[in-house]
């Protein structure tokens, strides 16, 4: 079983819509969950982290965590063409600080 | 601003050569990481270091070694480069406070011929 799974996409949404990105993980002891954004030809950069069940909002971004279902999601409200990128879900390994990354979901926001 | 630099943006080497990739961070971070990123395989952890002279194997350490003699510098070594090590190599440095964040370098695109 893959440790962190994401739908590779591409996920296409119109400008102004809500983009919903999903991630499941296999390690039940994981405590730290992250969303990184990677533009084409660039390095990943952290968007959000979440540690507790529920929702965490930061501007247009909302991270959602459900540890019982081993599920993390990222919602992007009022999507903009500049949000077009690959979104990487990451989960800490073995309760430590090294991360397992998913393969990423490609998001395309069309004007 | 956190800055993570890598020694080369592009590198071309021959099979069997010894290759050194260097990474430097300027924020006194204890933890540093080496990943490789390949299409369809995502970002995979090769090695990481939690302090000077300390290292841990990641998911794919075979064919690689690392060196961390100074806190700011973390080197990845390909002892005898092979064509299947052609990849994008990304170094990262971890900030734990105030937020747990890995900062990535710009990457080195290594081609082994």
mmCIF file of C-alpha atoms in Angstrom:
data_model
loop_
_atom_site.group_PDB
_atom_site.id
_atom_site.type_symbol
_atom_site.label_atom_id
_atom_site.label_comp_id
_atom_site.label_asym_id
_atom_site.label_seq_id
_atom_site.Cartn_x
_atom_site.Cartn_y
_atom_site.Cartn_z
ATOM 1 C CA UNK A 1 0.000 0.000 0.000
ATOM 2 C CA UNK A 2 1.341 3.407 -0.979
ATOM 3 C CA UNK A 3 1.944 5.561 2.059
ATOM 4 C CA UNK A 4 0.512 8.824 0.744
ATOM 5 C CA UNK A 5 -1.917 8.724 -2.142
ATOM 6 C CA UNK A 6 -3.222 11.510 -4.298
ATOM 7 C CA UNK A 7 -5.173 11.607 -7.521
ATOM 8 C CA UNK A 8 -2.674 12.748 -10.131
ATOM 9 C CA UNK A 9 -5.238 14.785 -12.058
ATOM 10 C CA UNK A 10 -5.178 17.041 -13.879
ATOM 11 C CA UNK A 11 -7.972 18.698 -11.969
ATOM 12 C CA UNK A 12 -9.440 21.488 -14.050
ATOM 13 C CA UNK A 13 -11.606 24.184 -12.477
ATOM 14 C CA UNK A 14 -12.865 27.510 -13.821
ATOM 15 C CA UNK A 15 -11.583 30.746 -12.358
ATOM 16 C CA UNK A 16 -13.516 31.701 -9.236
ATOM 17 C CA UNK A 17 -14.572 28.138 -8.414
ATOM 18 C CA UNK A 18 -13.550 26.011 -5.436
ATOM 19 C CA UNK A 19 -10.782 23.500 -6.078
ATOM 20 C CA UNK A 20 -10.809 20.423 -3.851
ATOM 21 C CA UNK A 21 -7.659 18.352 -3.521
ATOM 22 C CA UNK A 22 -7.617 15.084 -1.618
ATOM 23 C CA UNK A 23 -5.036 12.864 0.015
ATOM 24 C CA UNK A 24 -5.105 9.621 1.972
ATOM 25 C CA UNK A 25 -2.315 8.195 4.091
ATOM 26 C CA UNK A 26 -1.581 4.767 5.549
ATOM 27 C CA UNK A 27 0.462 5.422 8.712
ATOM 28 C CA UNK A 28 -1.988 5.743 11.614
ATOM 29 C CA UNK A 29 0.646 7.239 13.925
ATOM 30 C CA UNK A 30 1.283 10.235 11.667
ATOM 31 C CA UNK A 31 0.717 13.514 13.470
ATOM 32 C CA UNK A 32 1.790 16.210 11.014
ATOM 33 C CA UNK A 33 0.241 16.932 7.642
ATOM 34 C CA UNK A 34 1.335 19.405 5.034
ATOM 35 C CA UNK A 35 0.355 20.792 1.670
ATOM 36 C CA UNK A 36 3.143 22.002 -0.606
ATOM 37 C CA UNK A 37 2.656 23.769 -3.919
ATOM 38 C CA UNK A 38 5.058 23.267 -6.811
ATOM 39 C CA UNK A 39 4.963 25.420 -9.916
ATOM 40 C CA UNK A 40 6.319 23.913 -13.097
ATOM 41 C CA UNK A 41 10.119 24.052 -13.073
ATOM 42 C CA UNK A 42 10.232 25.305 -9.500
ATOM 43 C CA UNK A 43 10.761 23.790 -6.072
ATOM 44 C CA UNK A 44 7.980 22.924 -3.618
ATOM 45 C CA UNK A 45 6.895 25.549 -1.115
ATOM 46 C CA UNK A 46 4.747 25.090 1.974
ATOM 47 C CA UNK A 47 1.167 26.337 1.793
ATOM 48 C CA UNK A 48 -0.360 24.916 4.941
ATOM 49 C CA UNK A 49 0.196 22.522 7.781
ATOM 50 C CA UNK A 50 -2.429 20.871 9.971
ATOM 51 C CA UNK A 51 -2.086 18.732 13.073
ATOM 52 C CA UNK A 52 -5.585 18.379 14.583
ATOM 53 C CA UNK A 53 -8.826 16.997 13.264
ATOM 54 C CA UNK A 54 -11.060 19.573 11.662
ATOM 55 C CA UNK A 55 -10.535 22.579 9.458
ATOM 56 C CA UNK A 56 -7.767 25.143 9.344
ATOM 57 C CA UNK A 57 -8.209 28.265 7.242
ATOM 58 C CA UNK A 58 -5.592 30.623 5.857
ATOM 59 C CA UNK A 59 -6.872 33.154 3.396
ATOM 60 C CA UNK A 60 -8.354 31.350 0.394
ATOM 61 C CA UNK A 61 -6.962 28.013 1.567
ATOM 62 C CA UNK A 62 -8.599 25.559 3.959
ATOM 63 C CA UNK A 63 -6.960 22.340 5.074
ATOM 64 C CA UNK A 64 -9.150 19.578 6.460
ATOM 65 C CA UNK A 65 -7.978 16.601 8.486
ATOM 66 C CA UNK A 66 -9.825 13.443 9.483
ATOM 67 C CA UNK A 67 -7.465 11.099 11.297
ATOM 68 C CA UNK A 68 -10.088 8.381 11.754
ATOM 69 C CA UNK A 69 -10.494 8.171 7.987
ATOM 70 C CA UNK A 70 -6.789 8.928 7.371
ATOM 71 C CA UNK A 71 -7.784 11.688 5.018
ATOM 72 C CA UNK A 72 -6.446 15.181 4.365
ATOM 73 C CA UNK A 73 -7.836 17.691 1.933
ATOM 74 C CA UNK A 74 -7.090 21.174 0.661
ATOM 75 C CA UNK A 75 -9.777 23.538 -0.536
ATOM 76 C CA UNK A 76 -8.892 26.574 -2.591
ATOM 77 C CA UNK A 77 -11.670 29.141 -2.755
ATOM 78 C CA UNK A 78 -12.008 31.695 -5.537
ATOM 79 C CA UNK A 79 -9.426 29.813 -7.599
ATOM 80 C CA UNK A 80 -7.136 31.962 -9.734
ATOM 81 C CA UNK A 81 -5.066 31.030 -12.797
ATOM 82 C CA UNK A 82 -2.000 31.674 -10.620
ATOM 83 C CA UNK A 83 -3.081 28.707 -8.475
ATOM 84 C CA UNK A 84 -2.327 26.399 -11.403
ATOM 85 C CA UNK A 85 0.413 24.132 -10.057
ATOM 86 C CA UNK A 86 1.027 20.676 -8.636
ATOM 87 C CA UNK A 87 -0.068 20.260 -5.021
ATOM 88 C CA UNK A 88 1.879 17.805 -2.902
ATOM 89 C CA UNK A 89 0.451 16.239 0.216
ATOM 90 C CA UNK A 90 3.064 15.289 2.826
ATOM 91 C CA UNK A 91 2.786 13.301 6.040
ATOM 92 C CA UNK A 92 5.424 12.813 8.699
ATOM 93 C CA UNK A 93 7.101 9.414 8.781
ATOM 94 C CA UNK A 94 7.136 7.163 11.848
ATOM 95 C CA UNK A 95 6.130 10.005 14.177
ATOM 96 C CA UNK A 96 9.332 11.836 13.262
ATOM 97 C CA UNK A 97 10.009 14.898 11.177
ATOM 98 C CA UNK A 98 11.005 13.325 7.866
ATOM 99 C CA UNK A 99 8.156 13.441 5.371
ATOM 100 C CA UNK A 100 6.457 11.087 2.966
ATOM 101 C CA UNK A 101 5.209 12.970 -0.055
ATOM 102 C CA UNK A 102 2.378 11.983 -2.334
ATOM 103 C CA UNK A 103 2.967 12.122 -6.065
ATOM 104 C CA UNK A 104 0.970 15.319 -6.335
ATOM 105 C CA UNK A 105 -2.208 16.516 -7.971
ATOM 106 C CA UNK A 106 -1.956 18.812 -10.951
ATOM 107 C CA UNK A 107 -4.425 21.707 -10.776
ATOM 108 C CA UNK A 108 -5.352 23.830 -13.776
ATOM 109 C CA UNK A 109 -7.453 26.927 -13.242
ATOM 110 C CA UNK A 110 -8.915 28.154 -16.506
ATOM 111 C CA UNK A 111 -9.797 31.836 -17.074
ATOM 112 C CA UNK B 1 14.381 34.978 4.268
ATOM 113 C CA UNK B 2 15.549 31.402 4.411
ATOM 114 C CA UNK B 3 17.947 30.604 1.636
ATOM 115 C CA UNK B 4 18.885 27.122 0.461
ATOM 116 C CA UNK B 5 21.377 26.958 -2.367
ATOM 117 C CA UNK B 6 22.595 24.036 -4.414
ATOM 118 C CA UNK B 7 25.956 23.910 -6.118
ATOM 119 C CA UNK B 8 24.753 23.344 -9.678
ATOM 120 C CA UNK B 9 21.510 23.848 -11.547
ATOM 121 C CA UNK B 10 22.441 21.382 -14.287
ATOM 122 C CA UNK B 11 25.063 18.648 -14.263
ATOM 123 C CA UNK B 12 26.073 16.059 -16.845
ATOM 124 C CA UNK B 13 28.238 13.136 -15.780
ATOM 125 C CA UNK B 14 29.431 9.837 -17.231
ATOM 126 C CA UNK B 15 28.540 6.404 -15.909
ATOM 127 C CA UNK B 16 30.948 5.359 -13.182
ATOM 128 C CA UNK B 17 31.970 8.869 -12.184
ATOM 129 C CA UNK B 18 31.856 10.003 -8.570
ATOM 130 C CA UNK B 19 29.445 12.906 -8.245
ATOM 131 C CA UNK B 20 29.137 15.461 -5.473
ATOM 132 C CA UNK B 21 26.021 17.552 -4.998
ATOM 133 C CA UNK B 22 26.248 20.263 -2.387
ATOM 134 C CA UNK B 23 23.585 22.096 -0.475
ATOM 135 C CA UNK B 24 24.025 25.090 1.805
ATOM 136 C CA UNK B 25 21.483 26.751 4.100
ATOM 137 C CA UNK B 26 21.901 30.036 5.901
ATOM 138 C CA UNK B 27 19.411 29.686 8.776
ATOM 139 C CA UNK B 28 21.251 27.458 11.254
ATOM 140 C CA UNK B 29 18.730 24.649 10.769
ATOM 141 C CA UNK B 30 19.583 21.312 12.329
ATOM 142 C CA UNK B 31 17.684 19.126 9.900
ATOM 143 C CA UNK B 32 18.520 18.811 6.218
ATOM 144 C CA UNK B 33 17.243 16.451 3.533
ATOM 145 C CA UNK B 34 18.054 15.124 0.082
ATOM 146 C CA UNK B 35 15.254 14.075 -2.261
ATOM 147 C CA UNK B 36 15.032 13.026 -5.840
ATOM 148 C CA UNK B 37 12.029 13.824 -7.979
ATOM 149 C CA UNK B 38 11.064 11.770 -10.997
ATOM 150 C CA UNK B 39 7.970 11.932 -13.223
ATOM 151 C CA UNK B 40 5.377 9.450 -12.042
ATOM 152 C CA UNK B 41 7.330 8.640 -8.880
ATOM 153 C CA UNK B 42 7.091 11.928 -7.039
ATOM 154 C CA UNK B 43 9.449 13.202 -4.394
ATOM 155 C CA UNK B 44 11.409 10.453 -2.643
ATOM 156 C CA UNK B 45 13.660 10.824 0.377
ATOM 157 C CA UNK B 46 17.238 9.620 -0.099
ATOM 158 C CA UNK B 47 18.933 10.645 3.145
ATOM 159 C CA UNK B 48 18.478 13.149 5.890
ATOM 160 C CA UNK B 49 20.600 14.601 8.649
ATOM 161 C CA UNK B 50 19.397 15.724 12.059
ATOM 162 C CA UNK B 51 22.670 17.320 13.143
ATOM 163 C CA UNK B 52 26.316 17.689 12.199
ATOM 164 C CA UNK B 53 27.868 14.310 11.382
ATOM 165 C CA UNK B 54 24.494 12.596 11.957
ATOM 166 C CA UNK B 55 22.580 10.959 9.135
ATOM 167 C CA UNK B 56 19.646 8.653 8.555
ATOM 168 C CA UNK B 57 18.708 6.621 5.496
ATOM 169 C CA UNK B 58 15.559 7.571 3.726
ATOM 170 C CA UNK B 59 13.502 5.427 1.388
ATOM 171 C CA UNK B 60 16.005 5.025 -1.435
ATOM 172 C CA UNK B 61 19.585 5.284 -0.075
ATOM 173 C CA UNK B 62 21.116 2.644 -2.336
ATOM 174 C CA UNK B 63 23.900 4.053 -4.486
ATOM 175 C CA UNK B 64 24.156 7.246 -2.446
ATOM 176 C CA UNK B 65 26.023 8.491 0.581
ATOM 177 C CA UNK B 66 25.993 11.810 2.409
ATOM 178 C CA UNK B 67 28.299 14.022 4.395
ATOM 179 C CA UNK B 68 27.565 16.730 6.914
ATOM 180 C CA UNK B 69 30.743 18.136 8.390
ATOM 181 C CA UNK B 70 29.323 21.601 9.046
ATOM 182 C CA UNK B 71 25.821 22.556 10.095
ATOM 183 C CA UNK B 72 25.123 24.676 7.044
ATOM 184 C CA UNK B 73 26.302 22.186 4.425
ATOM 185 C CA UNK B 74 24.868 18.818 3.427
ATOM 186 C CA UNK B 75 26.450 16.915 0.562
ATOM 187 C CA UNK B 76 25.031 14.059 -1.483
ATOM 188 C CA UNK B 77 27.558 11.706 -3.064
ATOM 189 C CA UNK B 78 26.957 9.296 -5.903
ATOM 190 C CA UNK B 79 29.836 6.872 -5.483
ATOM 191 C CA UNK B 80 29.615 5.488 -9.022
ATOM 192 C CA UNK B 81 26.978 7.236 -11.076
ATOM 193 C CA UNK B 82 24.588 5.121 -13.096
ATOM 194 C CA UNK B 83 22.036 6.073 -15.745
ATOM 195 C CA UNK B 84 19.151 5.277 -13.391
ATOM 196 C CA UNK B 85 20.364 8.094 -11.160
ATOM 197 C CA UNK B 86 19.461 10.640 -13.830
ATOM 198 C CA UNK B 87 16.969 12.798 -11.958
ATOM 199 C CA UNK B 88 16.138 16.127 -10.347
ATOM 200 C CA UNK B 89 17.794 16.315 -6.931
ATOM 201 C CA UNK B 90 16.290 18.606 -4.338
ATOM 202 C CA UNK B 91 17.822 19.594 -1.047
ATOM 203 C CA UNK B 92 15.701 20.892 1.829
ATOM 204 C CA UNK B 93 16.342 22.460 5.187
ATOM 205 C CA UNK B 94 13.825 22.258 8.026
ATOM 206 C CA UNK B 95 12.661 25.038 10.281
ATOM 207 C CA UNK B 96 10.820 23.737 13.348
ATOM 208 C CA UNK B 97 9.866 27.038 15.010
ATOM 209 C CA UNK B 98 7.557 28.924 14.611
ATOM 210 C CA UNK B 99 6.213 26.583 11.934
ATOM 211 C CA UNK B 100 7.432 23.185 10.820
ATOM 212 C CA UNK B 101 8.525 24.011 7.290
ATOM 213 C CA UNK B 102 10.903 22.457 4.815
ATOM 214 C CA UNK B 103 12.575 25.005 2.562
ATOM 215 C CA UNK B 104 13.764 23.615 -0.728
ATOM 216 C CA UNK B 105 16.718 24.586 -2.837
ATOM 217 C CA UNK B 106 16.319 25.238 -6.572
ATOM 218 C CA UNK B 107 17.309 21.696 -7.483
ATOM 219 C CA UNK B 108 20.058 20.080 -9.549
ATOM 220 C CA UNK B 109 19.082 18.381 -12.785
ATOM 221 C CA UNK B 110 21.608 15.538 -13.066
ATOM 222 C CA UNK B 111 22.021 13.613 -16.296
ATOM 223 C CA UNK B 112 24.188 10.500 -16.259
ATOM 224 C CA UNK B 113 25.265 9.364 -19.717
#
